[in-house]
């Protein structure tokens, strides 16, 4: 940490934007949660909700050895799964595909998906649901031997079907770690979310700003840097999960020694013209 900075520009932010729980930015460390809460030897998904708003729910999760979450779909929410470690399989467009650290799986509402974990290792991941899951949940499990009854009109995303993208493959082809800027690729968009694979090159400095429409979820996959969290510069590393609600000032800076590899999920979709309000 290079020091503490208190933002004095809060008066410029429109009132009434912050409506989340908690009502401030969050920085959670996956490994700390895992050491205290995961049950890797138990065949179930352990999880903790670290943030919720009308726009999103963010959960740190672990699927223990032998977990089998059967085929289901969501009728309200898109789900973004960011794999941080371990291994398992995800059902993507009807095919079981093995996943590992750095894989990003986006499952739009109305698409069938499932999770299976073998007996040798658990599966560490973060789930981002957009918007907030309704009371009673939004997992519609399929019944054996019956055709799925998926309501019409749910598919309104781009792409419409589930996707699985590996961060390291994108990084090798597109990142520019030695340039002081953010390289980024949008891999998914819907009225509920935008998902970006990103890398902040050495020396990057994104000044203080806030969002007036969107919450931003940042999951760090590698490298190092600092993020302003509730007015204080905090160092971040692989496995850190930062959630910044709309109306809260944040910023990013990266030193000359390493770039910063991360995923950004904005909820809901970023409005035309953008949603970055820089402070003077």
mmCIF file of C-alpha atoms in Angstrom, residues 1-279:
data_model
loop_
_atom_site.group_PDB
_atom_site.id
_atom_site.type_symbol
_atom_site.label_atom_id
_atom_site.label_comp_id
_atom_site.label_asym_id
_atom_site.label_seq_id
_atom_site.Cartn_x
_atom_site.Cartn_y
_atom_site.Cartn_z
ATOM 1 C CA UNK A 1 0.000 0.000 0.000
ATOM 2 C CA UNK A 2 1.388 3.392 -1.012
ATOM 3 C CA UNK A 3 -0.709 5.523 1.299
ATOM 4 C CA UNK A 4 -4.224 6.647 2.102
ATOM 5 C CA UNK A 5 -6.340 9.070 0.125
ATOM 6 C CA UNK A 6 -9.689 10.386 1.265
ATOM 7 C CA UNK A 7 -12.049 11.511 -1.483
ATOM 8 C CA UNK A 8 -13.379 15.013 -0.940
ATOM 9 C CA UNK A 9 -15.518 15.129 -4.071
ATOM 10 C CA UNK A 10 -18.518 13.183 -2.786
ATOM 11 C CA UNK A 11 -20.688 16.323 -3.088
ATOM 12 C CA UNK A 12 -20.513 16.053 -6.886
ATOM 13 C CA UNK A 13 -22.254 12.668 -6.846
ATOM 14 C CA UNK A 14 -26.057 12.648 -7.241
ATOM 15 C CA UNK A 15 -27.940 11.601 -4.119
ATOM 16 C CA UNK A 16 -29.769 8.276 -3.968
ATOM 17 C CA UNK A 17 -27.390 6.164 -6.063
ATOM 18 C CA UNK A 18 -26.116 3.912 -3.289
ATOM 19 C CA UNK A 19 -28.758 1.252 -2.585
ATOM 20 C CA UNK A 20 -26.705 -1.877 -1.983
ATOM 21 C CA UNK A 21 -25.691 -4.187 0.858
ATOM 22 C CA UNK A 22 -23.152 -3.191 1.990
ATOM 23 C CA UNK A 23 -23.593 0.430 0.937
ATOM 24 C CA UNK A 24 -19.897 0.865 0.194
ATOM 25 C CA UNK A 25 -17.199 -0.804 -1.877
ATOM 26 C CA UNK A 26 -16.089 -4.339 -1.009
ATOM 27 C CA UNK A 27 -12.676 -5.995 -1.274
ATOM 28 C CA UNK A 28 -12.803 -9.701 -0.419
ATOM 29 C CA UNK A 29 -9.893 -12.138 -0.523
ATOM 30 C CA UNK A 30 -10.868 -15.558 -1.872
ATOM 31 C CA UNK A 31 -8.107 -17.447 -0.055
ATOM 32 C CA UNK A 32 -9.128 -15.929 3.298
ATOM 33 C CA UNK A 33 -12.755 -16.954 2.756
ATOM 34 C CA UNK A 34 -11.689 -20.421 1.568
ATOM 35 C CA UNK A 35 -9.525 -21.090 4.636
ATOM 36 C CA UNK A 36 -12.401 -20.258 6.971
ATOM 37 C CA UNK A 37 -15.523 -21.415 5.142
ATOM 38 C CA UNK A 38 -14.949 -23.874 2.289
ATOM 39 C CA UNK A 39 -15.689 -27.596 2.663
ATOM 40 C CA UNK A 40 -13.659 -29.070 -0.192
ATOM 41 C CA UNK A 41 -14.200 -32.680 0.927
ATOM 42 C CA UNK A 42 -18.007 -32.338 0.981
ATOM 43 C CA UNK A 43 -20.070 -32.853 -2.185
ATOM 44 C CA UNK A 44 -21.904 -29.544 -2.156
ATOM 45 C CA UNK A 45 -21.403 -25.897 -3.059
ATOM 46 C CA UNK A 46 -20.323 -23.714 -0.161
ATOM 47 C CA UNK A 47 -20.795 -20.009 -0.745
ATOM 48 C CA UNK A 48 -21.012 -16.562 0.765
ATOM 49 C CA UNK A 49 -22.819 -13.560 -0.669
ATOM 50 C CA UNK A 50 -20.446 -10.615 -0.332
ATOM 51 C CA UNK A 51 -22.583 -8.030 -2.153
ATOM 52 C CA UNK A 52 -26.139 -7.510 -3.337
ATOM 53 C CA UNK A 53 -28.042 -4.697 -4.987
ATOM 54 C CA UNK A 54 -31.107 -4.507 -7.247
ATOM 55 C CA UNK A 55 -28.620 -4.999 -10.104
ATOM 56 C CA UNK A 56 -26.435 -7.887 -8.970
ATOM 57 C CA UNK A 57 -25.494 -10.538 -6.426
ATOM 58 C CA UNK A 58 -21.834 -11.518 -5.966
ATOM 59 C CA UNK A 59 -20.930 -14.837 -4.324
ATOM 60 C CA UNK A 60 -17.592 -16.423 -3.395
ATOM 61 C CA UNK A 61 -18.033 -20.180 -3.803
ATOM 62 C CA UNK A 62 -16.430 -23.607 -3.696
ATOM 63 C CA UNK A 63 -17.824 -26.836 -5.129
ATOM 64 C CA UNK A 64 -16.503 -29.715 -3.035
ATOM 65 C CA UNK A 65 -15.265 -33.023 -4.387
ATOM 66 C CA UNK A 66 -18.102 -35.050 -5.930
ATOM 67 C CA UNK A 67 -20.479 -32.088 -6.307
ATOM 68 C CA UNK A 68 -23.160 -32.514 -8.967
ATOM 69 C CA UNK A 69 -25.421 -29.516 -9.609
ATOM 70 C CA UNK A 70 -27.848 -30.917 -12.179
ATOM 71 C CA UNK A 71 -29.061 -29.276 -15.383
ATOM 72 C CA UNK A 72 -31.062 -26.094 -14.796
ATOM 73 C CA UNK A 73 -31.723 -22.671 -16.248
ATOM 74 C CA UNK A 74 -32.394 -19.200 -14.917
ATOM 75 C CA UNK A 75 -35.512 -17.326 -15.956
ATOM 76 C CA UNK A 76 -34.522 -13.912 -14.566
ATOM 77 C CA UNK A 77 -30.755 -13.735 -14.168
ATOM 78 C CA UNK A 78 -27.607 -14.128 -16.219
ATOM 79 C CA UNK A 79 -24.813 -15.916 -14.319
ATOM 80 C CA UNK A 80 -21.115 -15.199 -14.749
ATOM 81 C CA UNK A 81 -18.748 -17.843 -13.349
ATOM 82 C CA UNK A 82 -15.054 -16.980 -12.940
ATOM 83 C CA UNK A 83 -12.901 -19.986 -12.071
ATOM 84 C CA UNK A 84 -10.054 -19.286 -9.638
ATOM 85 C CA UNK A 85 -8.681 -22.780 -9.008
ATOM 86 C CA UNK A 86 -9.257 -26.479 -8.802
ATOM 87 C CA UNK A 87 -11.030 -28.315 -11.594
ATOM 88 C CA UNK A 88 -14.412 -29.588 -12.686
ATOM 89 C CA UNK A 89 -16.752 -29.687 -15.651
ATOM 90 C CA UNK A 90 -19.447 -27.282 -16.806
ATOM 91 C CA UNK A 91 -22.297 -28.105 -19.175
ATOM 92 C CA UNK A 92 -21.950 -25.540 -21.974
ATOM 93 C CA UNK A 93 -24.417 -25.687 -24.886
ATOM 94 C CA UNK A 94 -25.126 -29.349 -24.151
ATOM 95 C CA UNK A 95 -21.489 -30.467 -23.904
ATOM 96 C CA UNK A 96 -19.506 -31.200 -20.749
ATOM 97 C CA UNK A 97 -16.299 -29.152 -20.856
ATOM 98 C CA UNK A 98 -13.469 -29.289 -18.295
ATOM 99 C CA UNK A 99 -12.633 -25.963 -16.643
ATOM 100 C CA UNK A 100 -9.627 -24.593 -14.773
ATOM 101 C CA UNK A 101 -8.300 -21.378 -13.263
ATOM 102 C CA UNK A 102 -8.771 -18.425 -15.612
ATOM 103 C CA UNK A 103 -11.864 -19.774 -17.349
ATOM 104 C CA UNK A 104 -14.842 -17.407 -17.610
ATOM 105 C CA UNK A 105 -18.252 -18.982 -18.181
ATOM 106 C CA UNK A 106 -21.254 -16.781 -18.943
ATOM 107 C CA UNK A 107 -24.663 -18.387 -18.927
ATOM 108 C CA UNK A 108 -27.474 -16.091 -20.135
ATOM 109 C CA UNK A 109 -30.959 -16.587 -18.735
ATOM 110 C CA UNK A 110 -32.859 -19.319 -20.591
ATOM 111 C CA UNK A 111 -29.767 -21.497 -21.207
ATOM 112 C CA UNK A 112 -29.367 -24.903 -19.582
ATOM 113 C CA UNK A 113 -26.170 -25.447 -17.611
ATOM 114 C CA UNK A 114 -24.808 -27.726 -14.883
ATOM 115 C CA UNK A 115 -21.692 -28.390 -12.790
ATOM 116 C CA UNK A 116 -19.887 -31.643 -12.028
ATOM 117 C CA UNK A 117 -16.790 -32.023 -9.857
ATOM 118 C CA UNK A 118 -14.718 -35.182 -9.636
ATOM 119 C CA UNK A 119 -13.374 -36.925 -6.552
ATOM 120 C CA UNK A 120 -9.803 -35.645 -6.801
ATOM 121 C CA UNK A 121 -10.179 -31.883 -6.348
ATOM 122 C CA UNK A 122 -12.729 -29.169 -5.607
ATOM 123 C CA UNK A 123 -13.656 -26.216 -7.852
ATOM 124 C CA UNK A 124 -13.011 -22.648 -6.675
ATOM 125 C CA UNK A 125 -15.023 -19.896 -8.313
ATOM 126 C CA UNK A 126 -16.920 -16.620 -8.090
ATOM 127 C CA UNK A 127 -20.517 -16.288 -9.301
ATOM 128 C CA UNK A 128 -22.042 -12.982 -10.369
ATOM 129 C CA UNK A 129 -25.816 -13.012 -10.886
ATOM 130 C CA UNK A 130 -27.435 -10.141 -12.759
ATOM 131 C CA UNK A 131 -29.859 -8.760 -11.696
ATOM 132 C CA UNK A 132 -30.524 -9.707 -8.077
ATOM 133 C CA UNK A 133 -31.952 -13.204 -7.769
ATOM 134 C CA UNK A 134 -35.675 -13.154 -6.875
ATOM 135 C CA UNK A 135 -37.049 -14.440 -3.549
ATOM 136 C CA UNK A 136 -37.013 -18.227 -3.635
ATOM 137 C CA UNK A 137 -34.117 -18.309 -6.089
ATOM 138 C CA UNK A 138 -33.886 -18.602 -9.852
ATOM 139 C CA UNK A 139 -32.619 -22.151 -10.444
ATOM 140 C CA UNK A 140 -35.167 -24.103 -12.498
ATOM 141 C CA UNK A 141 -33.970 -27.729 -12.404
ATOM 142 C CA UNK A 142 -34.941 -30.130 -15.167
ATOM 143 C CA UNK A 143 -36.850 -33.299 -14.348
ATOM 144 C CA UNK A 144 -35.413 -36.591 -15.582
ATOM 145 C CA UNK A 145 -37.098 -37.825 -18.727
ATOM 146 C CA UNK A 146 -39.006 -34.613 -19.380
ATOM 147 C CA UNK A 147 -38.278 -32.021 -22.026
ATOM 148 C CA UNK A 148 -37.287 -28.640 -20.578
ATOM 149 C CA UNK A 149 -40.093 -26.110 -20.387
ATOM 150 C CA UNK A 150 -38.208 -22.868 -20.948
ATOM 151 C CA UNK A 151 -40.385 -19.762 -21.363
ATOM 152 C CA UNK A 152 -40.161 -17.950 -24.671
ATOM 153 C CA UNK A 153 -38.455 -14.578 -24.940
ATOM 154 C CA UNK A 154 -35.667 -15.114 -22.422
ATOM 155 C CA UNK A 155 -32.837 -15.101 -24.952
ATOM 156 C CA UNK A 156 -31.914 -11.452 -25.474
ATOM 157 C CA UNK A 157 -28.141 -11.491 -24.956
ATOM 158 C CA UNK A 158 -25.156 -11.308 -27.293
ATOM 159 C CA UNK A 159 -24.250 -14.067 -27.728
ATOM 160 C CA UNK A 160 -27.584 -15.709 -26.901
ATOM 161 C CA UNK A 161 -26.010 -18.993 -25.837
ATOM 162 C CA UNK A 162 -23.553 -19.842 -23.081
ATOM 163 C CA UNK A 163 -19.881 -19.067 -23.606
ATOM 164 C CA UNK A 164 -16.629 -20.314 -22.086
ATOM 165 C CA UNK A 165 -13.531 -18.157 -22.561
ATOM 166 C CA UNK A 166 -10.039 -18.707 -21.163
ATOM 167 C CA UNK A 167 -8.235 -15.621 -19.876
ATOM 168 C CA UNK A 168 -4.723 -16.851 -20.661
ATOM 169 C CA UNK A 169 -5.607 -17.482 -24.304
ATOM 170 C CA UNK A 170 -6.948 -13.931 -24.671
ATOM 171 C CA UNK A 171 -3.920 -12.503 -22.847
ATOM 172 C CA UNK A 172 -1.453 -14.250 -25.142
ATOM 173 C CA UNK A 173 -3.194 -12.917 -28.247
ATOM 174 C CA UNK A 174 -4.337 -9.433 -27.211
ATOM 175 C CA UNK A 175 -2.889 -8.003 -23.985
ATOM 176 C CA UNK A 176 -0.224 -5.288 -23.970
ATOM 177 C CA UNK A 177 1.266 -5.604 -20.488
ATOM 178 C CA UNK A 178 4.083 -3.130 -21.105
ATOM 179 C CA UNK A 179 1.790 -0.277 -22.183
ATOM 180 C CA UNK A 180 0.236 2.080 -19.631
ATOM 181 C CA UNK A 181 -3.384 1.494 -20.597
ATOM 182 C CA UNK A 182 -6.179 -1.019 -20.181
ATOM 183 C CA UNK A 183 -6.528 -3.595 -22.951
ATOM 184 C CA UNK A 184 -10.039 -5.010 -22.958
ATOM 185 C CA UNK A 185 -12.406 -7.303 -24.815
ATOM 186 C CA UNK A 186 -16.160 -7.456 -24.256
ATOM 187 C CA UNK A 187 -17.163 -11.122 -24.371
ATOM 188 C CA UNK A 188 -20.825 -10.783 -23.373
ATOM 189 C CA UNK A 189 -23.554 -8.184 -23.214
ATOM 190 C CA UNK A 190 -27.227 -8.237 -22.286
ATOM 191 C CA UNK A 191 -29.658 -5.703 -20.821
ATOM 192 C CA UNK A 192 -28.484 -7.013 -17.439
ATOM 193 C CA UNK A 193 -24.691 -7.174 -17.756
ATOM 194 C CA UNK A 194 -21.503 -6.502 -19.677
ATOM 195 C CA UNK A 195 -18.542 -8.851 -19.168
ATOM 196 C CA UNK A 196 -15.007 -7.784 -20.116
ATOM 197 C CA UNK A 197 -11.654 -9.578 -20.089
ATOM 198 C CA UNK A 198 -9.028 -6.948 -19.254
ATOM 199 C CA UNK A 199 -5.379 -6.201 -18.545
ATOM 200 C CA UNK A 200 -3.987 -2.971 -17.085
ATOM 201 C CA UNK A 201 -0.443 -2.563 -18.383
ATOM 202 C CA UNK A 202 2.529 -1.388 -16.345
ATOM 203 C CA UNK A 203 2.154 2.254 -15.307
ATOM 204 C CA UNK A 204 -1.598 2.430 -15.888
ATOM 205 C CA UNK A 205 -3.378 5.130 -13.879
ATOM 206 C CA UNK A 206 -7.174 5.371 -14.019
ATOM 207 C CA UNK A 207 -8.211 8.523 -12.155
ATOM 208 C CA UNK A 208 -10.939 8.772 -9.533
ATOM 209 C CA UNK A 209 -14.424 8.286 -10.936
ATOM 210 C CA UNK A 210 -17.848 6.869 -10.140
ATOM 211 C CA UNK A 211 -20.639 5.167 -12.056
ATOM 212 C CA UNK A 212 -24.137 6.594 -11.972
ATOM 213 C CA UNK A 213 -25.933 3.572 -13.465
ATOM 214 C CA UNK A 214 -23.816 0.463 -13.022
ATOM 215 C CA UNK A 215 -22.212 -1.563 -10.265
ATOM 216 C CA UNK A 216 -18.766 -2.888 -11.238
ATOM 217 C CA UNK A 217 -17.408 -6.246 -10.108
ATOM 218 C CA UNK A 218 -13.645 -6.790 -10.539
ATOM 219 C CA UNK A 219 -12.110 -10.252 -10.119
ATOM 220 C CA UNK A 220 -8.299 -10.215 -10.140
ATOM 221 C CA UNK A 221 -6.669 -13.170 -11.907
ATOM 222 C CA UNK A 222 -3.002 -12.209 -11.754
ATOM 223 C CA UNK A 223 -0.340 -9.530 -11.565
ATOM 224 C CA UNK A 224 -0.571 -6.717 -9.051
ATOM 225 C CA UNK A 225 -1.761 -3.148 -8.639
ATOM 226 C CA UNK A 226 -3.804 -0.947 -6.347
ATOM 227 C CA UNK A 227 -7.492 -0.072 -6.253
ATOM 228 C CA UNK A 228 -9.020 2.788 -4.294
ATOM 229 C CA UNK A 229 -11.560 1.193 -1.954
ATOM 230 C CA UNK A 230 -13.712 3.578 0.091
ATOM 231 C CA UNK A 231 -11.061 6.300 -0.137
ATOM 232 C CA UNK A 232 -8.044 4.117 0.655
ATOM 233 C CA UNK A 233 -5.509 2.669 -1.782
ATOM 234 C CA UNK A 234 -5.435 -1.121 -1.331
ATOM 235 C CA UNK A 235 -2.998 -3.547 -2.991
ATOM 236 C CA UNK A 236 -4.672 -6.320 -4.982
ATOM 237 C CA UNK A 237 -3.527 -9.683 -6.274
ATOM 238 C CA UNK A 238 -4.880 -12.884 -7.787
ATOM 239 C CA UNK A 239 -8.035 -14.050 -6.012
ATOM 240 C CA UNK A 240 -9.169 -10.610 -4.860
ATOM 241 C CA UNK A 241 -12.788 -9.663 -5.568
ATOM 242 C CA UNK A 242 -13.627 -5.947 -5.622
ATOM 243 C CA UNK A 243 -17.225 -4.749 -5.886
ATOM 244 C CA UNK A 244 -17.842 -1.051 -6.422
ATOM 245 C CA UNK A 245 -21.496 0.041 -6.213
ATOM 246 C CA UNK A 246 -22.760 2.871 -8.349
ATOM 247 C CA UNK A 247 -22.159 6.237 -6.672
ATOM 248 C CA UNK A 248 -18.922 5.180 -4.936
ATOM 249 C CA UNK A 249 -15.623 6.730 -6.042
ATOM 250 C CA UNK A 250 -12.855 4.357 -7.104
ATOM 251 C CA UNK A 251 -9.613 4.382 -9.083
ATOM 252 C CA UNK A 252 -6.859 2.023 -10.269
ATOM 253 C CA UNK A 253 -3.107 2.357 -10.504
ATOM 254 C CA UNK A 254 -0.480 -0.126 -11.599
ATOM 255 C CA UNK A 255 3.237 0.124 -10.890
ATOM 256 C CA UNK A 256 6.112 -0.409 -13.297
ATOM 257 C CA UNK A 257 6.921 -3.899 -12.037
ATOM 258 C CA UNK A 258 3.828 -5.820 -13.147
ATOM 259 C CA UNK A 259 0.585 -5.541 -15.072
ATOM 260 C CA UNK A 260 -2.829 -6.312 -13.539
ATOM 261 C CA UNK A 261 -4.988 -9.101 -14.990
ATOM 262 C CA UNK A 262 -8.687 -8.979 -14.226
ATOM 263 C CA UNK A 263 -12.305 -9.470 -15.243
ATOM 264 C CA UNK A 264 -14.872 -6.648 -15.049
ATOM 265 C CA UNK A 265 -18.603 -7.279 -14.849
ATOM 266 C CA UNK A 266 -20.802 -4.181 -15.155
ATOM 267 C CA UNK A 267 -24.434 -4.471 -14.113
ATOM 268 C CA UNK A 268 -26.719 -3.561 -15.790
ATOM 269 C CA UNK A 269 -25.590 -2.882 -19.351
ATOM 270 C CA UNK A 270 -23.473 0.254 -19.699
ATOM 271 C CA UNK A 271 -25.618 3.059 -21.165
ATOM 272 C CA UNK A 272 -24.883 4.638 -24.528
ATOM 273 C CA UNK A 273 -22.078 7.148 -24.076
ATOM 274 C CA UNK A 274 -20.595 5.262 -21.126
ATOM 275 C CA UNK A 275 -20.954 5.503 -17.368
ATOM 276 C CA UNK A 276 -17.579 6.789 -16.173
ATOM 277 C CA UNK A 277 -17.849 10.112 -14.350
ATOM 278 C CA UNK A 278 -14.343 11.399 -13.621
ATOM 279 C CA UNK A 279 -13.799 13.791 -10.737
#
